[in-house]
C-alpha positions as a printed Julia matrix, in Angstrom:
588×3 Matrix{Float64}:
   0.0     0.0     0.0
   1.39    3.4    -1.02
   1.48    6.42    1.28
   1.74   10.19    0.79
   3.38   12.58    3.23
   2.6    16.27    3.69
   3.59   19.08    6.03
   0.35   20.46    7.45
   0.48   24.04    8.72
  -2.91   25.37    9.72
  -4.74   27.6    12.17
  -8.11   26.76   13.75
 -10.79   29.18   14.91
 -13.98   28.76   16.94
 -16.84   30.64   15.35
 -20.55   31.15   16.1
 -23.18   30.03   13.62
 -24.24   33.63   12.97
 -20.8    34.92   11.96
 -20.41   35.88    8.3
 -17.33   34.99    6.29
 -14.98   37.98    5.73
 -13.61   38.95    2.32
 -10.67   36.54    2.03
  -9.17   38.32   -0.99
  -8.03   41.01    1.47
  -5.22   38.62    2.46
  -1.82   39.35    0.9
  -1.16   37.12   -2.05
  -4.8    36.09   -2.51
  -6.16   37.32   -5.81
  -9.34   35.29   -6.07
 -11.28   32.23   -4.89
 -10.24   29.59   -7.41
 -12.72   26.93   -6.37
 -15.47   26.24   -3.86
 -16.08   22.63   -2.82
 -18.58   21.02   -0.49
 -17.81   17.74    1.28
 -19.63   15.41    3.68
 -16.79   13.93    5.75
 -16.96   11.17    8.35
 -13.92   10.06   10.35
 -13.39    7.33   12.94
 -10.46    8.03   15.28
  -8.38    5.22   16.78
  -6.25    4.99   19.91
  -5.22    2.61   22.67
  -7.32    2.13   25.8
  -5.09    4.57   27.7
  -5.08    7.09   24.81
  -1.36    6.98   24.15
  -1.68    8.66   20.77
  -3.95   11.42   22.01
  -1.62   12.26   24.9
   1.28   12.37   22.42
  -0.75   14.81   20.27
  -0.88   12.23   17.47
  -4.14   11.58   15.63
  -4.97    8.44   13.66
  -8.22    8.3    11.71
 -10.02    6.56    8.89
 -12.0     9.15    6.94
 -14.44    8.84    4.08
 -15.66   11.62    1.84
 -13.75   14.48    0.28
 -10.85   14.33   -2.12
  -8.41   12.75    0.36
 -10.41    9.9     1.87
  -8.29    7.19    3.46
  -6.28    6.55    6.6
  -4.56    9.65    7.98
  -2.0    10.0    10.73
  -0.84   13.4    11.98
   2.4    13.73   13.94
   3.4    17.03   15.66
   6.59   18.79   14.63
   8.43   22.08   15.06
   6.99   23.79   11.96
   3.66   22.03   11.72
   2.22   18.54   11.68
   3.46   15.81    9.38
   0.42   14.2     7.78
   0.72   10.78    6.19
  -2.07    9.3     4.08
  -2.74    5.68    3.15
  -5.51    4.11    1.1
  -8.78    3.06    2.74
  -8.26   -0.64    2.06
 -10.75   -3.45    2.53
 -11.93   -4.9     5.84
 -10.34   -8.13    7.1
 -12.85  -10.48    8.74
 -15.29   -7.6     8.93
 -12.82   -5.25   10.61
 -10.72   -2.42    9.23
  -7.04   -2.75   10.17
  -4.61    0.14   10.5
  -2.22   -0.04    7.52
   1.24   -1.3     8.46
   2.82    1.74    6.8
   1.06    4.0     9.3
   1.37    1.68   12.26
   5.15    1.77   12.03
   5.01    5.53   12.62
   3.56    4.99   16.09
   4.82    1.53   17.01
   7.12    2.9    19.72
   4.13    4.68   21.28
   1.38    2.05   21.04
   3.7    -1.0    21.33
   1.54   -4.15   21.15
  -1.58   -2.49   22.52
  -4.76   -2.73   20.44
  -6.02    0.29   18.54
  -9.76    0.74   18.94
 -12.27    3.39   17.79
 -12.54    6.2    20.37
 -14.55    8.85   18.53
 -16.49    9.7    15.38
 -16.37   13.14   13.77
 -18.84   14.05   11.02
 -18.23   17.26    9.17
 -20.19   19.24    6.57
 -17.35   21.24    5.02
 -17.3    24.16    2.64
 -13.78   24.46    1.25
 -12.49   27.55   -0.55
  -9.25   27.39   -2.55
  -7.42   30.73   -2.22
  -5.28   31.45   -5.28
  -2.77   34.07   -6.38
  -2.86   36.05   -9.6
  -1.33   33.13  -11.51
  -4.06   30.81  -10.31
  -1.78   28.85   -7.95
  -3.25   27.79   -4.6
  -1.71   29.57   -1.62
  -4.12   28.27    1.06
  -7.36   26.45    1.69
 -10.08   27.94    3.88
 -12.57   25.53    5.44
 -15.9    26.42    7.02
 -16.77   23.3     9.07
 -20.05   22.39   10.73
 -19.13   19.49   12.99
 -21.05   16.82   14.9
 -18.92   14.5    17.0
 -19.41   11.48   19.27
 -17.04   10.24   21.98
 -17.01    6.46   22.45
 -15.24    6.72   25.82
 -17.11    6.11   29.09
 -19.05    9.25   29.92
 -18.72   10.55   26.36
 -21.55   12.11   24.4
 -22.44   14.12   21.34
 -21.25   17.64   20.59
 -21.77   20.05   17.71
 -19.85   23.17   16.78
 -18.64   25.34   13.94
 -15.01   26.13   13.21
 -12.85   27.73   10.53
  -9.52   26.4     9.34
  -6.82   28.05    7.26
  -4.3    25.58    5.84
  -1.27   26.67    3.84
  -0.76   25.27    0.35
   1.88   25.34   -2.36
   5.34   26.41   -1.21
   4.14   28.22    1.93
   4.16   25.43    4.57
   7.29   25.68    6.71
   8.37   29.09    5.32
   8.52   32.61    6.77
   6.04   33.74    4.14
   3.68   31.04    5.38
   4.03   32.23    8.99
   3.23   35.79    7.9
   0.17   34.56    5.98
  -1.14   32.71    9.05
  -0.66   35.79   11.24
  -2.48   38.0     8.74
  -5.32   35.46    8.37
  -5.64   35.23   12.15
  -6.02   38.99   12.41
  -8.62   39.07    9.63
 -10.72   36.21   11.06
 -10.62   37.47   14.65
 -11.73   40.84   13.34
 -14.73   39.08   11.77
 -15.75   37.63   15.15
 -13.88   34.32   15.31
 -11.7    33.19   18.24
  -8.5    31.18   18.14
  -9.58   27.65   18.99
  -8.74   26.5    22.5
  -8.61   22.91   21.25
  -5.73   21.7    19.08
  -7.89   19.25   17.12
 -11.42   18.15   16.41
 -10.67   14.93   18.26
  -9.82   16.7    21.53
 -13.04   18.7    21.26
 -15.01   15.52   20.5
 -13.62   13.7    23.55
 -14.23   16.61   25.91
 -14.22   15.62   29.58
 -14.56   11.92   28.7
 -10.81   11.88   28.16
 -10.45   11.87   31.95
 -12.18    8.48   32.15
  -9.27    6.74   30.4
  -6.3     5.45   32.41
  -3.06    7.41   32.17
  -0.33    5.84   29.99
   2.59    4.51   32.09
   4.99    6.86   30.29
   3.12    9.84   31.77
   2.85    8.53   35.32
   4.59   10.63   37.96
   7.38    8.83   39.78
   7.28    8.4    43.54
  10.68    9.98   44.23
  11.26   13.1    46.29
  11.37   16.12   43.93
  14.62   17.52   45.31
  16.46   14.21   45.63
  19.36   12.81   43.64
  17.0    10.07   42.47
  14.7    12.7    40.94
  17.62   14.1    38.94
  18.55   10.63   37.67
  14.95    9.75   36.8
  14.56   13.04   34.89
  17.68   12.28   32.85
  16.5     8.75   32.12
  13.04    9.97   31.1
  14.53   12.49   28.67
  16.43    9.77   26.87
  13.5     7.33   26.99
  11.47   10.01   25.23
  14.24   10.57   22.7
  14.36    6.83   22.02
  10.61    6.76   21.34
  10.79    9.93   19.24
  13.55    8.66   16.95
  12.0     5.23   16.44
   9.8     6.24   13.44
  12.61    8.39   12.03
  14.93    5.39   12.02
  12.26    3.31   10.31
  11.97    6.02    7.63
  15.78    6.16    7.43
  15.9     9.9     8.05
  19.35   11.47    8.04
  21.29   10.99   11.31
  18.36    9.16   12.93
  20.28    5.93   13.57
  23.05    7.93   15.19
  20.67    9.87   17.46
  18.74    6.78   18.52
  22.02    5.05   19.32
  23.1     8.07   21.39
  19.85    7.96   23.37
  20.3     4.23   23.97
  23.88    4.61   25.11
  23.09    7.59   27.29
  20.34    5.64   29.03
  22.74    2.81   29.73
  25.48    5.2    30.8
  23.21    6.93   33.35
  22.18    3.57   34.8
  25.84    2.6    35.21
  27.1     5.96   36.47
  24.34    6.5    39.0
  24.15    2.93   40.22
  23.49    3.12   43.94
  20.92    5.89   43.56
  18.52    3.64   41.68
  18.96   -0.02   42.53
  17.47   -3.46   42.01
  17.75   -6.48   39.68
  15.58   -4.88   36.99
  18.39   -2.42   36.29
  20.72   -5.17   35.09
  18.11   -6.59   32.75
  17.28   -3.19   31.26
  20.95   -2.37   30.9
  21.59   -5.65   29.06
  18.7    -4.98   26.67
  19.94   -1.46   26.0
  23.4    -2.84   25.26
  21.92   -5.28   22.74
  19.91   -2.53   21.04
  22.93   -0.21   20.89
  24.94   -3.02   19.31
  22.38   -3.51   16.51
  22.2     0.23   15.9
  26.0     0.38   16.0
  26.41   -1.93   13.01
  24.22    0.36   10.89
  25.85    3.51   12.25
  29.38    2.24   11.54
  28.39    1.39    7.98
  26.84    4.84    7.58
  29.97    6.59    8.87
  32.38    4.49    6.84
  30.42    4.98    3.64
  30.63    8.75    4.06
  34.36    8.58    4.8
  35.0     6.44    1.75
  33.12    8.82   -0.53
  35.31   11.63    0.8
  38.45    9.54    0.27
  37.47    8.88   -3.33
  36.68   12.55   -3.91
  40.14   13.57   -2.64
  42.03   10.79   -4.46
  44.11   12.41   -7.23
  46.92    9.91   -7.75
  45.03    7.9   -10.39
  46.28    4.7    -8.78
  42.88    3.17   -7.99
  41.64    0.78  -10.64
  37.99    0.63  -11.69
  37.19   -2.48   -9.64
  38.53   -0.89   -6.44
  36.62    2.33   -7.07
  33.43    0.37   -7.69
  33.68   -1.54   -4.4
  34.66    1.56   -2.39
  31.76    3.47   -3.94
  29.0     0.93   -3.36
  29.86   -1.91   -0.97
  29.43    0.07    2.24
  26.12    1.51    1.06
  24.91   -2.02    0.49
  26.12   -2.98    3.96
  24.23   -0.05    5.51
  20.97   -0.95    3.79
  21.3    -4.52    5.04
  22.11   -3.32    8.56
  19.18   -0.9     8.47
  16.8    -3.76    7.63
  18.12   -5.6    10.68
  17.53   -2.48   12.81
  13.91   -2.21   11.64
  13.4    -5.92   12.35
  14.73   -5.35   15.88
  12.37   -2.39   16.37
   9.46   -4.6    15.33
  10.42   -7.34   17.75
   8.59   -8.13   20.99
  11.96   -7.91   22.75
  12.35   -4.23   21.9
   8.74   -3.35   22.69
   9.08   -5.15   26.03
  12.16   -3.05   26.74
  10.15    0.13   26.19
   7.42   -1.13   28.52
  10.05   -2.03   31.12
  11.51    1.47   30.94
   8.05    2.98   31.45
   7.39    0.83   34.53
  10.87    1.45   35.9
  10.57    5.24   35.56
   7.02    5.34   36.93
   8.1     3.48   40.07
  11.9     3.66   40.26
  13.58    1.43   42.86
  15.41    4.11   44.84
  18.03    3.32   47.46
  17.05    4.46   50.95
  20.48    6.02   51.45
  22.04    6.83   48.09
  25.56    7.08   49.46
  28.22    6.21   46.97
  29.74    2.83   47.78
  33.45    3.35   47.34
  35.9     0.48   47.34
  38.85    0.65   49.72
  41.15    1.35   46.81
  39.01    4.21   45.62
  38.78    5.7    49.11
  42.43    6.67   48.84
  41.61    9.09   46.05
  38.24   10.71   46.69
  39.38   13.6    44.54
  41.84   12.87   41.76
  43.94   15.89   40.79
  46.98   14.14   39.42
  48.62   15.16   36.18
  49.23   12.1    34.0
  51.38   12.29   30.91
  49.66   13.3    27.71
  50.18   11.82   24.23
  50.92   13.65   21.0
  50.36   12.45   17.46
  53.99   11.29   17.28
  54.19    9.62   20.65
  51.87    9.12   23.57
  54.17    6.77   25.38
  55.47    8.57   28.44
  54.56    6.54   31.47
  52.39    8.58   33.79
  53.02    7.25   37.27
  50.03    8.87   38.92
  49.67    6.47   41.81
  51.21    8.98   44.21
  49.97   12.54   44.77
  52.2    15.19   43.24
  51.32   18.3    45.24
  50.67   19.36   48.81
  46.99   19.81   47.97
  46.83   16.25   46.61
  48.44   14.88   49.75
  46.03   16.79   51.96
  43.07   15.42   50.04
  44.35   11.86   50.32
  44.9    12.33   54.06
  41.3    13.49   54.4
  40.13   10.46   52.48
  42.21    8.19   54.68
  40.76    9.83   57.79
  37.24    9.26   56.5
  37.84    5.5    56.46
  38.09    5.53   60.24
  34.4     6.29   60.51
  31.82    3.6    59.87
  29.02    4.2    57.39
  26.53    4.13   60.22
  28.05    7.31   61.62
  28.02    9.2    58.3
  25.5    11.96   57.74
  23.48   11.66   54.53
  24.77   13.93   51.79
  22.67   16.58   50.07
  21.71   16.02   46.44
  24.56   18.14   45.06
  27.13   16.14   46.99
  25.65   12.78   46.04
  25.7    13.71   42.37
  29.22   15.14   42.69
  30.41   11.86   44.23
  29.02    9.92   41.28
  30.62   12.35   38.88
  33.89   11.89   40.73
  33.69    8.13   40.24
  33.17    8.63   36.52
  36.07   11.1    36.45
  38.44    8.72   38.22
  37.62    6.0    35.71
  38.37    8.43   32.91
  41.76    9.31   34.44
  42.67    5.63   34.79
  41.78    4.94   31.18
  43.77    7.98   30.09
  46.82    6.66   31.93
  46.51    3.23   30.32
  46.11    4.73   26.85
  49.18    6.94   27.28
  51.32    4.24   28.87
  50.63    1.65   26.18
  50.65    3.84   23.08
  54.19    2.84   22.12
  54.12   -0.61   23.73
  55.18   -2.75   20.79
  54.38   -5.92   22.69
  50.75   -5.06   21.97
  49.14   -5.09   18.55
  48.13   -1.82   16.93
  44.5    -2.61   17.59
  45.14   -3.33   21.26
  46.9     0.04   21.65
  44.15    1.86   19.8
  41.48    0.17   21.91
  42.81    1.94   24.99
  41.88    5.25   23.38
  38.51    3.8    22.42
  37.98    2.97   26.11
  39.02    6.52   26.96
  36.4     7.87   24.57
  33.69    5.77   26.25
  34.76    7.1    29.65
  34.56   10.68   28.36
  31.1     9.96   26.99
  29.87    8.62   30.35
  31.27   11.59   32.21
  29.67   13.97   29.7
  26.26   12.33   30.07
  26.56   12.37   33.86
  27.62   16.02   33.85
  24.6    16.95   31.75
  22.22   15.09   34.07
  23.74   16.58   37.23
  23.93   20.09   35.83
  20.3    20.16   34.78
  18.98   19.04   38.16
  21.38   20.47   40.75
  23.38   23.6    41.55
  26.59   21.95   40.35
  28.41   23.92   37.66
  28.98   21.24   35.04
  28.66   23.17   31.78
  32.44   23.42   31.22
  32.92   19.76   32.12
  30.18   18.76   29.67
  31.8    20.8    26.89
  35.29   19.47   27.62
  34.08   15.88   27.53
  32.17   16.54   24.32
  35.33   17.96   22.73
  37.25   14.85   23.84
  34.54   12.67   22.31
  34.92   14.54   19.04
  38.7    14.1    19.01
  38.58   10.4    19.81
  35.48    9.91   17.67
  37.41   11.03   14.59
  40.24    8.74   15.64
  37.93    5.74   16.15
  36.13    6.36   12.87
  39.46    6.08   11.07
  40.13    2.79   12.88
  36.73    1.41   11.87
  37.26    2.54    8.28
  40.66    0.8     8.15
  39.12   -2.43    9.42
  36.51   -2.34    6.66
  39.18   -1.58    4.05
  41.08   -4.67    5.17
  37.91   -6.75    4.81
  37.39   -5.49    1.27
  41.06   -6.06    0.43
  40.86   -9.67    1.6
  37.74  -10.29   -0.49
  39.37   -8.64   -3.5
  42.44  -10.83   -3.07
  40.28  -13.95   -3.08
  38.71  -12.74   -6.33
  42.15  -12.27   -7.81
  41.84   -8.46   -8.0
  44.51   -5.82   -7.44
  44.57   -4.72   -3.77
  47.09   -1.87   -3.99
  44.36    0.77   -3.85
  42.98   -0.57   -0.57
  46.44   -0.3     0.98
  46.76    3.26   -0.23
  43.47    4.28    1.34
  44.33    2.34    4.51
  47.47    4.43    5.01
  45.57    7.64    4.36
  43.06    6.68    7.04
  45.93    5.89    9.42
  47.37    9.36    8.87
  43.94   10.97    9.42
  43.56    9.06   12.68
  46.97   10.11   13.99
  46.22   13.7    13.07
  43.05   13.52   15.16
  45.18   12.7    18.22
  47.03   16.0    17.9
  44.31   17.65   19.98
  44.11   14.88   22.57
  46.5    16.41   25.12
  44.73   19.75   25.22
  41.35   18.02   25.42
  42.42   16.07   28.48
  43.79   19.21   30.15
  40.43   20.88   29.56
  38.59   18.04   31.31
  40.91   18.26   34.32
  40.45   22.01   34.52
  36.68   21.74   34.23
  36.51   19.17   37.02
  38.28   21.38   39.59
  35.09   23.12   40.84
  33.61   19.72   41.62
  36.8    18.78   43.43
  36.32   21.81   45.65
  32.73   20.78   46.34
  33.88   17.36   47.46
  36.72   18.82   49.49
  34.28   20.94   51.46
  31.94   18.05   52.11
  34.69   15.59   53.07
């Protein structure tokens, strides 16, 4: 079944039966009324029992009558609503089924829950096509006389009149379109209309009966104290749960950068669960984390293929030595695109699976009733107690060599020694005697744990960079681990900064810059791996592999160049963490 997609930008107005239509040709750009149409429309609206679509401001209907009869789904957006149409279709066993092409747009919202009729809206519409001097439509004006029925418990019948102005032609999503809507609003209000208080005919049809439906789990308020560390963690997790749900249909449509953003949301969810372990607790966390890891892995295959394909196209565009033969160019040009399309099909299959939908349900339940620790003190190991605040200065690598051994086990300044002594003194007190920390301190302690892990990974990466007993991949993997640590610290800094008084903006930016540096480096590593795979396949086919080696070495040089900024990036993270060190010093 084919679908059509439109950007719907419209304004709605409540109007009394006695109000006369103003002269619409007074609007800028409107020369004449090109056509007047009359339609008898009847639409059945569908939703889950707990009205998940309605609460998400999404409408799904099957409408007959008019020149666009069929299934319609409307999804809110920044500039207007995306409207997708599908054909009416035939009933199956006496029942109309929502087309799969539309269902995929809301699968992450409705999951496996049944879609049932919730309202009927009948509309006697007079439609005027407003045209410019060339006869091109610039907008459609609708004068609607509506009768609606709510099928929800306590629902009834309502009737009203409303006007709609919907942009046409090139206007939707443009500044000219926004100006037209403002001018039309002024004209219609001057004629006696009022801007509609309801965003849709469906919301008006449901009226107060909407309150009879249960609240979707995703909208349930959690039972945590508003000013607690747990509330900050739950807020961060909810934001990324919502991002995951939001990007689901975009990934299915293969919108640009959608796989990347959904993978980021998945990883950030998992990172928060790991970083703030001890604030939220319980066995369900491990299961959710494992499922998120699996999802991120599936998305990662597609994302890597997407990144490598772009890099290879850039390599080909910059290749001026004329040393690549036609067969090599053909494989570099197309093989990774084929791999991405295959990986994307696997991603969509995963998003359609019960396993993924169960994960989303689990996240909803977890966030609605999070298992919060009674005393969210950070459980530090004895080894970690000796360095509550890490202010050491490990060696830093350059593109030529990152091999100087940074022996950071011992403090290097009087301030470091004083901090370690304080930490040692704190071990003399049992946990029973400790006073509970305020939310800022609890979050700072968790940030400190993430920071210490980052420092340790930095030291390993620097120490082993020129260790020839290790393979190149083993040495590069230490920097990959460092990138993951920077990512976790960045996510934690964002969560803490948005919910506490901690000043984490600079730390967030520094970690993001480190991610960018090491991201470019890791992308070059991934690209080289794929080039080796293609070279091996070409060799088995008896083809020339010189070109693959040439591109491999270019990627190696690009990766080493990316490390030029590593040292400064690490210094920036250390500098940005100092305010948090002071916070911990005061609370020690």
